[in-house]
């Protein structure tokens, strides 16, 4: 381990180079106004080919709206002594848009290295480029030192995580249901904390819902001749938020926050001018439920609240779940969990904290296959915000954690 860790300490410039080149290739999905992951995937595939992987291949999901007409997913594998077991490192290539440019102190898609020589700024440097860089860094360290690994090292760089996985993990699993073995373990570095102590083994059930309220459009000076869909939609937001929080009020100390959450988020444009009362109004909610609840009870409660608004405001409301992720938990006794806890103690010098989170990751889909997955990383933990940042030292520590697990997995 000493030889490996010494090699990892020398990877700082390599990680900075990877981050610099990834940041200048904005992998924003077409749904969010971008071109997709094509250019970034080409770069990362070229970097993987510089290393000594035994397998490198792509599973491309067709998407006419994306650059190249595809959403690429890259898989690489380096064989270990036991070729029947693989430690998979899962990361996503796509990033969210920059948001309000005025809130950035640096160029979002041009990496900026802080005067401290460690902190880097740019969209995606944490979510999820740190994980991508850590995966490649792990492979480079193992290959350069000639370390014999007991199991295979697998890397998956996936598309479309930020908008629902339709072209990413979901597509890969449909095309290659044979890809994972029954004894494989998974590490997803897409959540964590600055101390690197969090060991996530469970996720809340996620439901993204689109609500469309239909009333009757009219002139703003004659509201009685129409039916204001925006007003009815606003009432629906209030009833949903208040009703769902009241109905599903359990607490579970495994999670932070320890309760289910139901929050209105995105709002579509309705009418282009101020003096028209909208006949149609659309908004979205991000709902994250403790896994102890039956998802059907949640859906039934949403339906009941919708009916109450339709009745009281004489509107028609349609709703659809545009994304959902319902998953099992990984056992705290699973070998990957115990090894991750040991690695946290060894590398980060902190006591591990086993927990559940509200954010959804690839681990949910893996766990639903009956496979063990851990989510964790040494990160600042502020994804999707202006001035997103990452730490080169944090990344090197993540590589050490991965390497420790890889060398002790059986």
XYZ file of C-alpha atoms in Angstrom:
410
model
C 0.000 0.000 0.000
C 2.892 2.381 0.735
C 4.124 2.196 -2.862
C 0.620 2.808 -4.187
C -0.068 5.706 -1.857
C 3.264 7.311 -2.755
C 2.366 7.085 -6.448
C -1.045 8.611 -5.757
C 0.578 11.611 -4.070
C 2.286 12.328 -7.383
C -0.952 12.440 -9.372
C -1.880 16.039 -8.543
C -0.880 17.441 -11.937
C -2.660 14.579 -13.721
C -5.892 15.277 -11.829
C -5.595 19.002 -12.568
C -5.121 18.272 -16.271
C -8.160 15.993 -16.371
C -10.300 18.546 -14.558
C -9.119 21.393 -16.791
C -9.956 19.543 -19.993
C -13.290 18.212 -18.744
C -14.455 21.631 -17.545
C -13.939 23.216 -20.972
C -16.224 20.579 -22.526
C -19.701 21.455 -21.166
C -21.616 18.179 -21.047
C -25.044 19.726 -20.460
C -27.980 17.602 -21.620
C -30.191 18.727 -24.526
C -33.128 18.886 -22.098
C -31.251 21.624 -20.264
C -30.109 23.498 -23.347
C -26.800 21.753 -24.051
C -25.321 19.360 -26.594
C -24.828 16.313 -24.374
C -21.702 14.369 -23.472
C -20.259 13.550 -26.924
C -17.167 15.800 -26.878
C -16.387 15.031 -23.236
C -16.770 11.297 -23.848
C -14.358 11.441 -26.788
C -11.763 13.110 -24.600
C -12.208 10.670 -21.708
C -12.157 7.643 -23.992
C -8.851 8.866 -25.426
C -7.470 9.189 -21.887
C -8.616 5.684 -20.967
C -6.877 4.309 -24.049
C -3.577 5.730 -22.802
C -3.828 3.340 -19.859
C -3.532 -0.464 -19.821
C -7.173 -1.514 -19.636
C -8.034 -4.994 -20.894
C -11.420 -3.833 -22.183
C -12.751 -0.461 -23.296
C -16.069 -0.138 -25.073
C -19.037 2.181 -25.400
C -22.775 1.727 -25.191
C -24.271 4.670 -27.067
C -27.898 5.631 -26.504
C -29.480 7.284 -29.559
C -30.659 10.868 -29.013
C -31.389 12.978 -32.081
C -31.169 16.178 -30.012
C -27.604 15.539 -28.851
C -24.300 16.207 -30.590
C -23.402 13.218 -32.731
C -26.952 11.902 -32.304
C -25.910 9.832 -29.286
C -25.435 9.903 -25.526
C -22.220 7.913 -24.947
C -21.596 5.574 -22.018
C -18.024 4.316 -21.553
C -17.052 1.059 -19.849
C -13.456 0.042 -19.074
C -12.156 -2.982 -17.203
C -8.717 -3.932 -15.896
C -8.448 -7.591 -14.956
C -7.486 -8.735 -11.495
C -6.462 -12.119 -10.137
C -10.103 -13.180 -9.677
C -11.814 -12.304 -12.939
C -15.232 -13.303 -11.570
C -15.414 -10.307 -9.197
C -15.288 -6.621 -10.118
C -15.132 -3.431 -8.099
C -17.073 -0.938 -10.221
C -16.498 2.802 -10.005
C -19.565 4.629 -11.330
C -19.444 8.298 -12.336
C -21.405 10.545 -14.681
C -20.070 12.813 -17.388
C -22.987 15.239 -17.655
C -23.221 18.452 -15.638
C -25.976 20.952 -14.947
C -26.052 24.365 -16.656
C -24.128 27.274 -15.159
C -27.302 29.006 -13.884
C -27.127 32.734 -13.238
C -23.810 33.802 -14.761
C -23.771 36.964 -12.631
C -23.376 34.863 -9.490
C -20.097 33.347 -10.669
C -16.766 34.896 -9.713
C -14.989 32.869 -12.414
C -15.776 31.541 -15.888
C -18.055 28.509 -15.281
C -16.613 26.435 -18.108
C -12.985 27.437 -17.697
C -11.242 25.886 -14.716
C -9.740 28.321 -12.223
C -7.054 27.199 -9.779
C -7.102 29.116 -6.503
C -3.994 30.796 -5.117
C -3.793 27.997 -2.525
C -2.777 25.637 -5.342
C -5.471 23.142 -4.330
C -9.002 24.506 -4.737
C -10.429 24.515 -8.256
C -13.552 26.258 -9.534
C -15.817 25.488 -12.480
C -19.103 23.878 -13.362
C -18.849 20.150 -12.798
C -15.528 20.056 -10.953
C -17.246 18.409 -8.004
C -20.401 16.989 -9.565
C -19.222 14.643 -10.931
C -15.801 15.289 -12.443
C -14.042 14.648 -9.154
C -15.350 11.076 -9.292
C -14.321 10.716 -12.943
C -10.822 11.967 -12.143
C -10.593 9.690 -9.086
C -11.563 6.655 -11.179
C -8.917 7.341 -13.827
C -6.386 8.242 -11.152
C -6.958 4.927 -9.399
C -6.379 3.012 -12.619
C -3.233 5.010 -13.391
C -1.752 4.406 -9.927
C -2.424 0.669 -10.013
C -1.078 0.261 -13.534
C 2.028 2.398 -13.055
C 3.094 0.573 -9.902
C 2.364 -2.847 -11.396
C 0.286 -3.765 -8.356
C -1.485 -7.110 -8.633
C -5.113 -6.461 -7.820
C -7.174 -9.295 -6.318
C -10.320 -8.474 -8.333
C -11.142 -6.609 -11.531
C -11.294 -2.823 -11.585
C -14.267 -1.611 -13.603
C -15.022 2.000 -14.559
C -18.314 3.253 -15.956
C -18.560 6.847 -17.174
C -22.229 7.440 -17.806
C -24.500 9.947 -19.516
C -27.723 11.614 -18.451
C -27.522 11.331 -14.656
C -28.722 14.895 -14.106
C -31.945 14.429 -16.077
C -33.065 10.949 -15.131
C -30.710 8.241 -16.531
C -32.855 7.426 -19.584
C -29.781 7.591 -21.842
C -27.355 6.521 -19.153
C -27.590 3.777 -16.549
C -31.129 2.737 -17.539
C -30.092 2.294 -21.162
C -26.894 0.428 -20.279
C -28.730 -2.049 -18.067
C -31.326 -2.719 -20.779
C -28.668 -3.285 -23.413
C -26.294 -5.294 -21.229
C -28.132 -7.016 -18.375
C -25.176 -9.407 -18.211
C -22.652 -6.667 -17.455
C -22.584 -7.096 -13.682
C -21.732 -10.275 -11.807
C -23.564 -11.469 -8.711
C -20.475 -10.908 -6.542
C -19.585 -7.455 -7.885
C -19.410 -4.406 -5.620
C -20.013 -0.761 -6.487
C -18.623 2.567 -5.381
C -20.410 5.771 -6.376
C -18.572 8.966 -5.469
C -21.520 11.294 -5.994
C -22.216 12.371 -2.432
C -20.152 12.923 0.673
C -18.688 15.471 3.067
C -15.456 17.466 3.587
C -14.185 15.090 6.256
C -14.802 12.037 4.099
C -16.555 10.188 6.910
C -19.975 9.572 5.348
C -20.752 6.051 4.142
C -24.099 6.129 2.353
C -25.936 2.809 2.158
C -29.540 3.897 1.464
C -31.435 6.532 -0.494
C -34.862 8.036 -0.274
C -37.384 7.169 -2.948
C -37.414 9.943 -5.536
C -40.388 11.209 -7.525
C -40.249 14.169 -9.906
C -43.775 15.191 -10.824
C -45.122 17.506 -13.525
C -48.485 19.180 -12.814
C -50.538 20.860 -15.562
C -53.488 23.011 -14.520
C -56.034 23.952 -17.190
C -58.508 26.787 -16.673
C -59.688 29.395 -19.205
C -57.585 32.193 -20.655
C -58.999 35.704 -20.719
C -58.076 39.393 -20.625
C -56.538 40.605 -17.376
C -59.246 43.269 -17.009
C -62.080 40.709 -17.141
C -61.082 37.860 -14.811
C -64.670 36.705 -14.357
C -64.842 35.687 -18.020
C -62.044 33.158 -17.540
C -60.553 30.856 -14.935
C -57.042 31.635 -13.747
C -54.974 28.455 -14.102
C -51.978 30.061 -12.390
C -53.995 30.917 -9.299
C -55.415 27.384 -9.110
C -51.918 25.995 -9.656
C -50.580 28.135 -6.800
C -53.291 26.768 -4.535
C -52.348 23.263 -5.633
C -48.710 23.904 -4.684
C -49.766 25.021 -1.207
C -52.076 22.071 -0.654
C -49.528 19.558 -1.930
C -46.709 20.878 0.200
C -48.763 21.243 3.370
C -50.699 18.017 2.871
C -47.786 15.781 1.987
C -45.580 17.024 4.810
C -48.435 16.444 7.257
C -49.333 12.997 5.941
C -45.823 11.563 5.641
C -44.183 12.863 8.794
C -42.051 9.935 9.985
C -38.452 10.538 11.020
C -35.491 8.239 10.392
C -32.140 9.107 11.974
C -30.272 7.204 9.238
C -31.051 10.060 6.852
C -30.149 13.739 6.764
C -32.560 15.428 6.654
C -34.381 12.760 8.633
C -37.797 13.391 7.062
C -39.466 13.067 3.673
C -39.385 16.250 1.571
C -41.872 17.641 -0.948
C -40.750 20.792 -2.702
C -42.054 22.777 -5.715
C -39.149 23.569 -8.025
C -39.374 24.288 -11.753
C -42.044 26.544 -13.317
C -42.854 26.654 -17.040
C -43.748 29.933 -18.754
C -47.481 30.405 -19.216
C -48.447 33.648 -21.017
C -46.001 36.145 -22.590
C -47.745 39.307 -21.450
C -48.900 40.740 -18.135
C -52.471 41.552 -19.137
C -53.525 37.996 -20.013
C -54.842 35.588 -17.406
C -53.336 32.162 -18.182
C -55.527 29.260 -19.155
C -52.742 26.740 -18.644
C -50.100 26.608 -15.934
C -47.319 24.058 -15.394
C -45.064 23.450 -12.398
C -42.942 20.616 -11.044
C -42.218 19.079 -7.644
C -39.216 17.178 -6.334
C -40.435 14.641 -3.773
C -38.106 12.432 -1.732
C -39.692 9.890 0.590
C -38.306 7.746 3.337
C -38.137 4.177 1.979
C -40.314 2.923 4.846
C -43.368 4.361 3.054
C -45.281 2.499 0.361
C -44.935 4.578 -2.835
C -48.545 3.797 -3.716
C -49.783 5.590 -0.593
C -47.892 8.663 -1.747
C -49.418 8.501 -5.228
C -52.905 8.072 -3.757
C -52.445 11.147 -1.556
C -51.271 13.251 -4.508
C -54.323 12.134 -6.490
C -56.636 13.077 -3.607
C -55.134 16.567 -3.271
C -55.373 17.102 -7.023
C -59.069 16.182 -6.970
C -59.745 18.660 -4.165
C -58.247 21.507 -6.218
C -60.159 20.481 -9.333
C -63.379 20.548 -7.366
C -62.778 23.823 -5.524
C -61.406 25.828 -8.453
C -63.275 24.220 -11.373
C -60.067 23.382 -13.261
C -58.635 20.237 -14.782
C -55.304 19.030 -13.423
C -53.183 16.360 -15.050
C -50.036 15.042 -13.435
C -47.309 12.618 -14.364
C -44.221 11.231 -12.697
C -41.426 12.181 -15.090
C -38.710 10.453 -13.072
C -38.699 8.021 -10.188
C -36.093 6.022 -8.312
C -37.192 3.506 -5.725
C -34.425 1.428 -4.209
C -33.467 -1.039 -1.535
C -30.728 -0.413 1.004
C -27.301 -2.024 1.124
C -26.708 -4.086 4.247
C -24.309 -2.437 6.704
C -22.701 -5.900 6.950
C -21.835 -6.040 3.241
C -18.063 -6.426 2.624
C -17.902 -3.224 0.547
C -19.436 -1.260 3.443
C -16.996 -2.653 5.990
C -14.053 -2.048 3.667
C -15.175 1.504 2.983
C -15.384 2.150 6.723
C -11.879 0.710 7.181
C -10.575 2.880 4.336
C -12.109 6.015 5.836
C -10.319 5.330 9.114
C -7.013 4.580 7.385
C -6.969 7.399 4.827
C -9.123 10.205 6.220
C -8.345 9.527 9.894
C -11.997 9.905 10.930
C -14.678 7.631 12.305
C -17.070 6.525 9.540
C -20.712 7.519 9.693
C -23.087 5.060 8.023
C -26.188 6.864 6.762
C -28.856 7.371 4.121
C -29.322 10.411 1.893
C -32.058 12.207 0.027
C -30.165 12.619 -3.215
C -30.527 9.970 -5.897
C -27.472 8.245 -7.424
C -26.657 5.245 -9.608
C -26.499 3.201 -6.423
C -30.302 3.005 -6.354
C -30.421 1.077 -9.622
C -27.566 -1.177 -8.585
C -29.199 -1.984 -5.269
C -32.426 -2.913 -7.024
C -30.435 -5.630 -8.789
C -29.604 -7.088 -5.380
C -26.001 -5.839 -5.508
C -24.071 -3.986 -2.812
C -23.220 -0.326 -3.348
C -21.691 2.420 -1.238
C -21.859 6.136 -1.972
C -19.199 8.367 -0.476
C -16.519 10.903 -1.265
C -14.409 13.630 0.283
C -16.137 16.681 -1.194
C -17.275 20.153 -0.214
C -20.851 19.058 -0.929
C -22.271 22.046 -2.804
C -23.305 20.734 -6.230
C -25.351 22.806 -8.701
C -24.373 26.119 -7.111
C -22.492 29.109 -8.542
C -18.724 28.910 -7.962
C -18.805 25.134 -7.685
C -15.495 23.945 -6.296
C -13.398 20.868 -5.706
C -10.122 20.049 -3.998
C -7.178 18.289 -5.622
C -6.175 16.899 -2.228
C -9.712 15.593 -1.660
C -9.469 13.790 -4.994
C -6.149 12.194 -4.068
C -7.673 11.035 -0.776
C -10.618 9.544 -2.676
C -8.169 7.641 -4.876
C -6.461 6.272 -1.767
C -9.826 5.150 -0.358
C -10.692 3.380 -3.625
C -7.269 1.759 -3.812
C -7.482 0.520 -0.232
C -10.835 -1.126 -0.978
C -9.624 -2.572 -4.278
C -6.555 -4.180 -2.709
C -8.559 -5.759 0.131
C -11.663 -6.915 -1.752
C -12.091 -10.632 -2.311
